[in-house]
XYZ file of C-alpha atoms in Angstrom:
713
model
C 127.867 161.982 54.684
C 129.472 163.853 51.803
C 131.204 167.181 51.384
C 132.000 169.553 48.558
C 134.466 168.329 45.965
C 135.460 170.375 42.937
C 136.126 168.188 39.886
C 137.948 169.610 36.916
C 137.871 167.930 33.555
C 141.639 167.433 32.985
C 142.149 165.996 36.521
C 139.309 163.485 36.439
C 141.202 160.759 34.599
C 144.172 160.602 37.034
C 141.730 160.313 39.943
C 140.094 157.296 38.324
C 143.474 155.709 37.646
C 144.701 156.192 41.206
C 141.533 154.748 42.653
C 141.609 151.875 40.238
C 145.202 151.219 41.266
C 144.170 151.136 44.939
C 141.304 148.772 44.139
C 143.659 146.581 42.198
C 146.022 146.497 45.156
C 143.184 145.503 47.483
C 142.044 142.825 45.116
C 145.621 141.609 44.742
C 145.590 140.407 48.327
C 143.174 137.640 47.368
C 143.356 137.232 43.561
C 146.574 136.623 41.649
C 147.515 138.529 38.531
C 146.049 137.482 35.237
C 148.210 136.047 32.521
C 148.283 138.958 30.073
C 148.070 141.859 32.564
C 151.418 143.173 31.332
C 149.829 143.734 27.880
C 146.243 144.814 28.663
C 146.351 146.542 32.040
C 147.675 150.141 31.755
C 148.514 150.122 35.493
C 150.607 146.946 35.372
C 154.192 148.215 35.512
C 157.371 146.158 35.110
C 160.776 147.505 36.052
C 162.642 146.806 32.818
C 162.409 145.268 29.379
C 163.960 142.075 30.762
C 161.057 141.613 33.196
C 158.605 142.282 30.348
C 160.260 139.506 28.301
C 160.195 137.154 31.309
C 156.472 137.821 31.853
C 155.838 137.137 28.153
C 157.744 133.819 28.402
C 155.774 132.807 31.518
C 152.478 133.624 29.791
C 153.558 131.529 26.809
C 154.425 128.593 29.086
C 151.203 128.832 31.069
C 149.014 129.251 27.993
C 150.858 126.607 26.060
C 150.083 126.449 22.364
C 151.313 122.843 22.140
C 148.532 120.453 21.202
C 148.516 116.659 21.563
C 147.367 114.657 18.532
C 146.840 110.918 19.175
C 148.284 108.292 16.838
C 145.634 105.704 16.132
C 148.053 102.850 15.368
C 149.890 103.154 18.679
C 147.186 104.843 20.753
C 147.495 102.374 23.644
C 151.259 101.893 23.507
C 153.517 102.448 26.519
C 156.788 102.143 24.620
C 159.054 105.144 24.201
C 159.904 104.513 20.537
C 156.196 104.045 19.725
C 154.551 107.096 21.332
C 150.791 107.236 21.672
C 150.553 110.908 20.604
C 152.525 113.629 18.816
C 152.861 117.352 19.580
C 152.293 120.254 17.190
C 152.386 124.037 17.559
C 148.965 125.648 17.326
C 148.662 128.711 15.102
C 145.888 130.279 17.165
C 147.195 133.115 19.355
C 145.147 134.131 22.438
C 146.399 137.745 22.064
C 144.823 139.681 19.144
C 147.269 140.988 16.513
C 146.358 144.639 17.157
C 147.630 144.406 20.775
C 151.256 145.523 20.918
C 153.649 143.087 22.619
C 156.411 145.686 23.015
C 157.516 147.090 26.356
C 155.622 150.224 27.414
C 158.748 151.732 28.950
C 159.977 153.048 25.579
C 157.171 155.606 25.541
C 158.039 156.673 29.090
C 161.674 157.060 28.103
C 160.610 159.173 25.112
C 158.474 161.415 27.362
C 161.306 161.726 29.887
C 163.724 162.719 27.087
C 161.258 165.392 25.924
C 160.956 166.711 29.498
C 164.746 166.918 29.855
C 164.964 168.715 26.494
C 162.289 171.202 27.566
C 164.233 171.915 30.788
C 167.561 172.485 29.013
C 166.219 174.210 25.878
C 163.791 177.014 26.669
C 162.851 177.441 22.998
C 161.542 173.839 22.832
C 157.810 173.606 23.493
C 156.636 170.465 25.274
C 153.646 168.840 23.548
C 150.587 169.090 25.744
C 149.117 165.885 27.094
C 145.492 165.476 26.151
C 143.332 163.531 28.600
C 140.267 161.694 27.509
C 136.947 163.133 28.602
C 135.883 161.128 31.687
C 132.214 161.931 31.021
C 131.341 162.415 34.669
C 127.792 163.429 33.853
C 127.494 160.916 31.025
C 128.030 157.185 30.725
C 130.706 157.126 33.478
C 128.491 158.840 36.044
C 128.141 155.644 38.105
C 131.886 155.626 38.785
C 131.719 158.892 40.751
C 128.723 158.140 42.999
C 128.057 155.833 45.923
C 125.271 155.337 48.407
C 125.669 157.575 51.505
C 126.687 155.914 54.740
C 123.887 156.379 57.308
C 124.781 154.594 60.545
C 121.274 154.861 62.054
C 119.340 153.964 58.927
C 118.387 150.358 58.204
C 118.191 149.983 54.443
C 117.894 146.213 54.123
C 115.556 143.917 56.058
C 116.997 141.981 58.968
C 116.301 138.667 57.276
C 118.824 139.330 54.502
C 122.010 137.319 54.941
C 124.749 137.638 52.392
C 126.590 134.520 51.334
C 130.222 134.285 52.356
C 132.513 133.960 49.399
C 134.931 131.099 49.793
C 138.352 131.839 48.403
C 140.247 128.896 47.048
C 143.475 128.191 48.958
C 146.590 129.287 47.167
C 148.947 126.428 46.349
C 152.607 127.336 46.305
C 154.640 125.917 43.423
C 157.363 123.416 44.361
C 160.744 125.051 44.916
C 162.735 122.112 43.538
C 161.483 122.433 39.968
C 163.704 124.451 37.661
C 161.020 125.160 35.067
C 157.392 126.132 35.388
C 154.955 123.257 35.163
C 152.663 123.354 32.137
C 149.072 122.779 33.329
C 146.996 120.233 31.483
C 143.937 122.518 31.544
C 143.532 126.264 31.139
C 140.551 128.428 31.993
C 139.710 131.021 29.349
C 138.192 134.237 30.703
C 137.576 137.805 29.647
C 140.018 140.542 30.555
C 138.961 144.205 30.770
C 140.800 147.468 31.307
C 138.555 148.561 34.222
C 137.008 146.830 37.163
C 133.250 147.332 37.395
C 132.846 147.829 41.136
C 130.984 150.428 43.150
C 134.087 151.099 45.307
C 136.307 151.949 42.365
C 136.516 155.731 43.023
C 135.915 158.124 45.889
C 132.274 159.151 46.263
C 131.513 162.276 44.249
C 129.870 165.266 45.909
C 128.262 167.841 43.580
C 128.773 171.553 43.922
C 126.631 173.492 46.389
C 125.461 177.074 46.973
C 125.283 178.545 50.491
C 122.394 180.921 51.147
C 123.172 184.352 52.494
C 123.218 184.834 56.268
C 123.234 181.076 56.901
C 126.061 178.788 58.019
C 125.064 175.120 57.543
C 126.337 172.684 60.151
C 127.413 170.363 57.358
C 130.190 172.777 56.335
C 132.008 172.056 59.616
C 132.753 168.562 58.255
C 134.354 169.834 55.019
C 137.794 168.748 56.295
C 136.742 165.082 56.405
C 137.471 163.099 53.252
C 136.756 159.581 52.096
C 138.988 157.214 53.996
C 139.962 159.924 56.512
C 136.862 160.359 58.613
C 134.252 159.257 56.102
C 132.201 157.182 56.450
C 131.818 158.496 59.993
C 132.473 156.148 62.876
C 132.144 156.424 66.641
C 135.101 158.836 66.975
C 133.686 161.163 64.279
C 130.237 161.106 65.911
C 131.785 162.046 69.273
C 133.724 164.856 67.565
C 130.491 166.173 65.992
C 128.727 166.105 69.392
C 131.618 167.994 71.015
C 131.518 170.595 68.228
C 127.785 171.077 68.801
C 128.305 171.480 72.551
C 131.064 174.014 71.905
C 128.827 176.034 69.580
C 126.093 176.030 72.234
C 128.666 177.166 74.793
C 129.925 179.928 72.498
C 126.351 181.140 72.103
C 126.054 181.478 75.909
C 129.254 183.576 76.225
C 128.763 187.266 77.082
C 129.515 189.758 74.323
C 132.927 191.381 74.124
C 131.335 194.830 74.056
C 129.888 194.316 77.553
C 132.692 195.321 79.926
C 130.703 194.412 83.023
C 130.569 190.732 82.004
C 134.250 190.561 81.104
C 135.222 188.700 84.321
C 132.428 186.161 83.812
C 133.547 185.604 80.232
C 137.132 185.038 81.377
C 136.034 182.484 84.021
C 133.903 180.600 81.498
C 136.762 180.492 78.995
C 139.202 179.282 81.657
C 136.778 176.540 82.693
C 136.286 175.463 79.068
C 140.054 175.471 78.540
C 140.490 173.198 81.585
C 137.841 170.846 80.219
C 139.571 170.751 76.836
C 142.919 170.036 78.461
C 141.333 167.250 80.551
C 139.766 165.772 77.400
C 143.096 166.021 75.622
C 144.808 164.252 78.532
C 142.220 161.473 78.323
C 142.877 161.116 74.586
C 146.626 160.998 75.236
C 146.086 158.336 77.920
C 143.957 156.287 75.497
C 146.631 156.599 72.815
C 149.280 155.599 75.332
C 147.213 152.582 76.402
C 146.724 151.571 72.768
C 150.443 151.963 72.108
C 151.185 149.995 75.273
C 148.904 147.184 74.109
C 150.533 147.248 70.680
C 153.954 147.186 72.328
C 152.916 144.246 74.518
C 151.611 142.403 71.471
C 154.841 143.114 69.600
C 156.881 141.932 72.595
C 154.776 138.797 72.829
C 155.219 138.111 69.119
C 158.926 138.776 69.434
C 159.152 136.348 72.345
C 157.210 133.756 70.358
C 159.458 134.260 67.350
C 162.513 134.091 69.589
C 161.186 130.911 71.202
C 160.554 129.439 67.763
C 164.067 130.374 66.674
C 165.478 128.894 69.898
C 163.472 125.730 69.394
C 164.729 125.505 65.815
C 168.285 126.003 67.010
C 167.807 123.409 69.757
C 166.260 120.954 67.322
C 169.065 121.546 64.841
C 171.639 121.142 67.604
C 169.865 118.033 68.888
C 169.707 116.533 65.383
C 173.425 117.270 64.891
C 174.257 115.653 68.225
C 172.054 112.691 67.349
C 173.800 112.308 63.989
C 177.184 112.559 65.700
C 176.025 110.022 68.278
C 174.766 107.624 65.615
C 177.982 108.039 63.622
C 180.029 107.398 66.757
C 177.900 104.365 67.643
C 178.276 103.013 64.110
C 182.036 103.548 64.297
C 182.168 101.799 67.687
C 180.046 98.963 66.285
C 182.350 98.553 63.310
C 185.392 98.612 65.593
C 183.691 96.075 67.858
C 182.884 93.747 64.960
C 186.427 94.052 63.606
C 187.940 93.382 67.039
C 185.651 90.389 67.635
C 186.561 89.055 64.209
C 190.263 89.437 64.978
C 189.852 87.739 68.385
C 187.944 84.890 66.746
C 190.712 84.534 64.188
C 193.340 84.514 66.933
C 191.276 82.002 68.930
C 191.422 79.551 66.065
C 195.212 79.675 66.087
C 196.185 80.159 69.738
C 199.715 78.847 69.377
C 200.398 81.258 66.498
C 201.653 78.603 64.076
C 201.801 79.417 60.393
C 199.594 77.148 58.362
C 199.735 76.714 54.650
C 196.675 77.047 52.532
C 194.758 73.803 52.069
C 193.442 74.127 48.547
C 191.489 70.859 48.699
C 189.703 71.957 51.861
C 188.902 75.395 50.365
C 187.368 73.914 47.248
C 185.498 71.200 49.154
C 183.936 73.743 51.576
C 181.284 75.804 49.809
C 181.413 78.431 52.593
C 185.092 79.245 51.966
C 186.556 82.331 50.332
C 186.764 80.573 46.994
C 182.995 80.376 46.540
C 181.889 83.340 48.687
C 184.658 85.972 48.937
C 184.163 88.829 51.397
C 183.883 92.372 50.080
C 185.887 93.765 53.016
C 188.875 91.864 51.677
C 188.672 93.793 48.411
C 186.772 91.288 46.280
C 183.500 92.397 44.701
C 181.918 89.497 42.797
C 179.012 91.690 41.580
C 181.255 93.890 39.452
C 180.530 93.796 35.723
C 177.405 91.794 36.419
C 175.654 93.530 33.541
C 177.878 91.543 31.155
C 175.955 88.413 32.079
C 172.535 89.943 31.464
C 170.729 88.155 28.666
C 170.156 90.552 25.772
C 167.616 89.024 23.466
C 166.191 90.574 20.325
C 162.804 89.021 20.978
C 162.559 90.480 24.501
C 164.152 93.933 24.153
C 162.580 95.200 20.910
C 159.016 95.780 19.833
C 159.505 93.976 16.485
C 160.905 90.950 18.306
C 157.913 90.879 20.660
C 155.523 91.067 17.689
C 157.362 88.235 15.933
C 157.430 86.159 19.111
C 153.708 86.752 19.604
C 152.984 85.572 16.036
C 154.813 82.280 16.742
C 152.725 81.469 19.816
C 149.675 79.161 19.456
C 146.146 80.515 19.561
C 145.253 79.171 23.018
C 147.996 81.415 24.566
C 146.813 84.707 23.063
C 143.126 83.724 23.023
C 142.448 81.871 26.259
C 139.325 79.722 26.464
C 137.529 79.785 29.788
C 135.478 76.720 30.673
C 132.720 76.763 33.212
C 133.582 74.697 36.329
C 131.670 71.465 36.846
C 129.415 71.261 39.876
C 130.831 69.384 42.824
C 129.388 65.918 43.316
C 128.262 65.458 46.931
C 126.231 62.236 46.526
C 127.313 58.659 46.069
C 126.206 56.328 43.312
C 123.515 54.962 45.593
C 122.062 58.487 46.069
C 123.216 59.085 49.656
C 125.069 62.175 50.860
C 128.776 61.805 51.415
C 130.144 62.139 54.910
C 132.030 65.393 54.146
C 128.964 66.882 52.464
C 126.753 65.871 55.373
C 129.184 67.449 57.846
C 129.275 70.673 55.789
C 125.481 70.711 55.667
C 125.227 70.283 59.448
C 127.812 73.023 60.055
C 125.931 75.368 57.722
C 122.678 74.719 59.582
C 124.347 75.329 62.962
C 125.902 78.552 61.663
C 122.570 79.712 60.321
C 120.820 78.933 63.616
C 123.494 80.866 65.563
C 123.145 83.864 63.256
C 119.371 83.806 63.551
C 119.632 83.644 67.315
C 122.187 86.467 67.366
C 120.232 88.748 65.032
C 116.859 87.912 66.560
C 115.203 90.910 68.160
C 112.623 90.374 70.829
C 109.522 92.202 69.744
C 107.216 93.515 72.350
C 103.905 91.704 72.269
C 101.258 94.065 71.101
C 98.007 94.066 72.960
C 95.104 92.826 70.794
C 92.865 95.498 69.422
C 89.861 93.206 69.485
C 88.810 90.235 71.493
C 90.304 87.034 70.194
C 89.143 83.570 70.818
C 91.680 81.193 72.253
C 91.586 77.938 70.269
C 90.902 74.844 72.324
C 93.450 72.104 71.545
C 92.030 68.921 70.239
C 92.090 65.996 72.627
C 94.896 63.458 72.132
C 93.943 60.251 70.527
C 93.982 57.253 72.807
C 96.910 54.840 72.553
C 95.919 51.855 70.501
C 96.022 48.549 72.271
C 96.377 45.217 70.628
C 94.004 42.608 71.821
C 95.582 39.232 72.089
C 93.472 36.271 71.300
C 95.996 33.624 72.337
C 99.187 33.175 74.293
C 101.263 32.523 71.171
C 100.560 35.973 69.743
C 101.444 37.530 73.067
C 104.736 35.624 73.178
C 105.500 36.675 69.584
C 104.806 40.330 70.482
C 107.061 40.153 73.551
C 109.795 38.563 71.473
C 109.538 41.328 68.881
C 109.678 43.992 71.632
C 112.719 42.297 73.175
C 114.400 42.100 69.753
C 113.769 45.836 69.256
C 115.364 46.594 72.634
C 118.414 44.506 71.717
C 118.806 46.257 68.377
C 118.436 49.695 69.966
C 120.930 48.837 72.703
C 123.357 47.491 70.126
C 123.058 50.753 68.158
C 123.782 52.754 71.322
C 126.779 50.503 72.090
C 128.137 51.036 68.565
C 127.717 54.792 68.906
C 129.472 54.749 72.299
C 132.302 52.635 70.870
C 132.751 54.974 67.895
C 132.786 57.991 70.206
C 135.287 56.298 72.522
C 137.568 55.454 69.571
C 137.380 59.011 68.329
C 138.148 60.534 71.758
C 140.558 57.920 73.077
C 143.419 60.406 73.597
C 141.194 62.735 75.592
C 140.039 59.872 77.816
C 143.650 58.864 78.507
C 144.538 62.449 79.397
C 141.588 62.668 81.803
C 142.611 59.360 83.397
C 146.190 60.607 83.973
C 144.896 63.863 85.464
C 142.229 62.483 87.781
C 143.561 58.992 88.697
C 140.355 57.030 88.522
C 141.732 53.758 90.029
C 142.573 53.207 93.697
C 146.210 52.235 93.289
C 146.778 55.210 91.066
C 145.169 57.415 93.750
C 147.584 56.030 96.359
C 150.584 56.609 94.097
C 149.465 60.148 93.403
C 148.909 60.775 97.117
C 152.414 59.535 97.959
C 153.924 61.677 95.242
C 151.981 64.642 96.593
C 153.291 64.086 100.134
C 156.887 63.779 98.887
C 156.481 66.948 96.837
C 155.030 68.852 99.807
C 157.901 67.658 102.038
C 160.461 68.816 99.487
C 158.659 72.177 99.182
C 158.691 72.631 102.974
C 162.421 71.819 103.137
C 163.167 74.197 100.284
C 161.073 76.973 101.883
C 162.860 76.470 105.212
C 166.252 76.599 103.504
C 165.282 79.697 101.546
C 164.019 81.335 104.745
C 167.352 80.692 106.502
C 169.304 81.962 103.507
C 167.102 85.056 103.311
C 167.633 85.762 107.048
C 171.405 85.523 106.618
C 171.284 87.668 103.498
C 169.073 90.244 105.226
C 171.471 90.415 108.193
C 174.470 90.787 105.887
C 172.613 93.370 103.758
C 171.749 95.340 106.903
C 175.392 95.352 108.008
C 176.561 96.339 104.525
C 173.854 99.004 104.287
C 174.850 100.572 107.621
C 178.509 100.582 106.631
C 177.736 102.024 103.191
C 175.331 104.576 104.709
C 177.976 105.771 107.160
C 180.602 105.910 104.431
C 178.282 107.752 101.979
C 177.194 110.145 104.737
C 180.816 110.967 105.549
C 181.687 111.364 101.860
C 178.634 113.573 101.166
C 179.448 115.790 104.163
C 183.077 116.039 103.071
C 181.921 116.897 99.545
C 179.569 119.600 100.845
C 182.333 120.990 103.099
C 184.805 121.012 100.214
C 182.274 122.682 97.907
C 181.464 125.338 100.534
C 185.166 125.918 101.153
C 185.825 126.333 97.451
C 182.758 128.596 97.070
C 183.883 130.800 99.979
C 187.410 130.934 98.545
C 185.955 131.907 95.153
C 183.848 134.629 96.847
C 186.956 135.929 98.623
C 188.910 135.996 95.368
C 186.057 137.757 93.588
C 185.692 140.310 96.392
C 189.449 140.972 96.396
C 189.456 141.351 92.631
C 186.419 143.653 92.754
C 188.084 145.750 95.502
C 191.230 146.127 93.391
C 189.174 147.010 90.341
C 187.219 149.611 92.300
C 190.440 151.081 93.752
C 191.922 151.293 90.261
C 188.741 152.895 88.939
C 188.636 155.362 91.840
C 192.301 156.342 91.363
C 191.658 156.754 87.636
C 188.612 158.910 88.345
C 190.635 161.038 90.797
C 193.409 161.559 88.269
C 190.858 162.442 85.598
C 189.126 164.854 88.024
C 192.414 166.548 88.903
C 193.344 166.810 85.245
C 189.909 168.229 84.463
C 190.201 170.790 87.294
C 193.615 171.895 85.988
C 192.236 172.178 82.490
C 189.265 174.205 83.735
C 191.609 176.547 85.645
C 193.737 177.056 82.556
C 190.643 177.588 80.455
C 189.311 180.154 82.979
C 192.653 181.993 82.978
C 192.743 182.035 79.188
C 189.131 183.233 79.067
C 189.920 186.040 81.550
C 192.954 187.017 79.467
C 190.891 187.014 76.334
C 188.253 189.163 78.040
C 190.894 191.682 79.238
C 192.531 191.817 75.825
C 189.139 192.184 74.190
C 188.156 195.034 76.501
C 191.477 196.822 75.996
C 191.334 196.384 72.225
C 187.724 197.564 72.253
C 188.680 200.702 74.224
C 191.657 201.335 71.972
C 189.450 201.034 68.898
C 186.926 203.445 70.425
C 189.648 205.980 71.307
C 191.339 205.711 67.900
C 188.050 206.017 66.078
C 187.139 209.031 68.220
C 190.505 210.676 67.546
C 190.262 209.967 63.816
C 186.753 211.360 63.662
C 187.755 214.458 65.634
C 190.844 215.041 63.476
C 188.805 214.526 60.325
C 186.196 217.029 61.459
C 188.839 219.598 62.362
C 190.655 219.043 59.046
C 187.445 219.440 57.131
C 186.637 222.635 58.990
C 190.153 224.085 58.311
C 190.006 222.933 54.647
C 186.618 224.615 54.251
C 187.970 227.814 55.710
C 191.060 227.656 53.473
C 188.894 226.866 50.427
C 186.683 229.864 51.176
C 189.741 232.110 51.392
C 191.228 230.695 48.149
C 187.879 231.050 46.393
C 187.620 234.658 47.519
C 191.131 235.349 46.253
C 190.440 233.523 42.961
C 187.193 235.362 42.407
C 188.926 238.655 43.130
C 191.762 237.776 40.682
C 189.244 236.780 38.057
C 187.492 240.011 38.375
C 190.798 241.909 37.935
C 192.352 239.701 35.195
C 192.733 241.003 31.616
C 192.636 239.204 28.259
C 196.431 239.008 27.931
C 196.789 237.566 31.369
C 194.240 234.900 30.433
C 196.140 234.054 27.267
C 199.366 233.779 29.231
C 197.773 231.412 31.693
C 196.467 229.270 28.842
C 199.848 229.226 27.131
C 201.592 228.249 30.360
C 199.135 225.477 30.900
C 199.627 224.182 27.339
C 203.400 224.486 27.619
C 203.543 222.972 31.087
C 201.029 220.142 30.787
C 199.880 219.422 27.230
C 203.191 219.528 25.291
C 205.121 217.388 27.848
C 202.319 214.846 27.839
C 202.429 214.592 24.014
C 206.181 214.183 24.093
C 205.937 211.433 26.696
C 203.344 209.623 24.581
C 205.543 209.820 21.459
C 208.572 208.620 23.362
C 206.581 205.664 24.732
C 205.409 204.783 21.212
C 208.979 204.891 19.920
């Protein structure tokens, strides 16, 4: 919703600048200033020439013109005296030469001097400032227009979702650095004098013409401006609805010319006034509630800030107390160690005899003070240890390292790596070695365990088609040897018997090897389980003796515990009675002291109140006396004022009366003198006139001339 705005040509440019300044302020909340704003931006203002110089220095440091040029001979060097690169000053300047680097405040000072001169010297004519044509209807037309805000009009489809711009977090520079850090990279961007945004200026409303005998409703909103009511919100819409209702109500009012409807008109106006006052009270209540909420929020924030400050103070106090505690503990520890050391020294020489130093013993004992002196005795063996540091030319200089490297053989600088030979796991006869066989068995066991662990039971799928179960082939019959004679049968039985003997012997050898390997375990099991009869009897006897000793010890412990429990009960009762008496006495003493303190406080408060009351009485009496004196003085002043006023009236009346009477008498006398003079004039001759003139000259003119001459002399 727009309203009429009159735009004049000379005032268009300041409007753009002010709006651009506001936009720049809004944008400054999220985007930092650019590097060369103090040169390009006409709205970027610094307070003095010093700040302008500082901004120029900061821009020079940020946009550093130092360039790194690598040195190919020492490109991979880490030595200080052989740097890997060199620095040079680039001649390219990011600011064009036609941009002035001087401070803009000189021009302002010049203008201010001209203004002062125009004020003091009226003949001086101030040069007129010429503003550039804003071209509102030309190329800059887009700056003065904006889409109207229609709250009930959906311009975009509901499926449109604008992307949320993510602002990069601002990183504060470290406070410990004295100089600004020079970034390794710099982003080059364009810098313009204006910001191309549709919210740069206030929306422009063209001129309008109102038809005769018509009052558009839109003119009632002419007081609303952009940012102060526009675009319209809920409050403005409610205000518009109330204005419409009021216009409808005004249309229903009886005319003023109709005297018969005057009472009805008065009642309707009173009712409307009551409604307006009720609405105003509601608005005031809403404002008060909003202010109350704001006040509560401020109080809550103040309490939070106060709590934070208190917590900081408590933490600081706690840290100070902890530091003091640690310092005190360290001091106590040092004192303890020193005291223990002194006691140990005194314990070595209890009788206090003076012993001479045994030099042979000191030098024969490598733990004595000769070889390892203590620093607490004032001896610091590490002093001047840098004198013993080996300073070698071949180790401390680059030339020495190069020379030392040239003296080394080739196999040191150029190592030769030989492939490792495969490990032989078979003997000369072609059999696996025992260690290799054991490793192979362990690897197979490990693989089987992993397969079993990682094996997943798959559900058996039902067959899609009928399958034929294979019939296993019948087992072949066991071959039998047909004996033709008894000798062959005896030979076969002998061979079978020999096989049994060999197999039994193999099993015996395996059992013997296993027994030899696990002989210690077998002995341990024998000692634990007592396999023989005599050992069982010995173990049984030992068990009975142990059980008898345990029973005796348990009986003795039970008796001792009974005695201790009885004694503890007696001690507990005695201590309980004593503590009960002491606690009661303590409570009685505390109550007595508290009551005494209350009595003292009450007595002191009574005396203070009596003193205050007596002071108030004295002050009241003094005030009453002062008021009486003031009343008397006021009455006197009133009487004197009245008397003086009456005297002035009487005197003025007398003076006026006397003046009137004198004027009347003077008028009468003047009339008589005039009559006499006129009569004498009518009777006077020429000689009498000459005589009068001569007397006047002789009486007035000649004496005056003589007086003047005498004064001059």
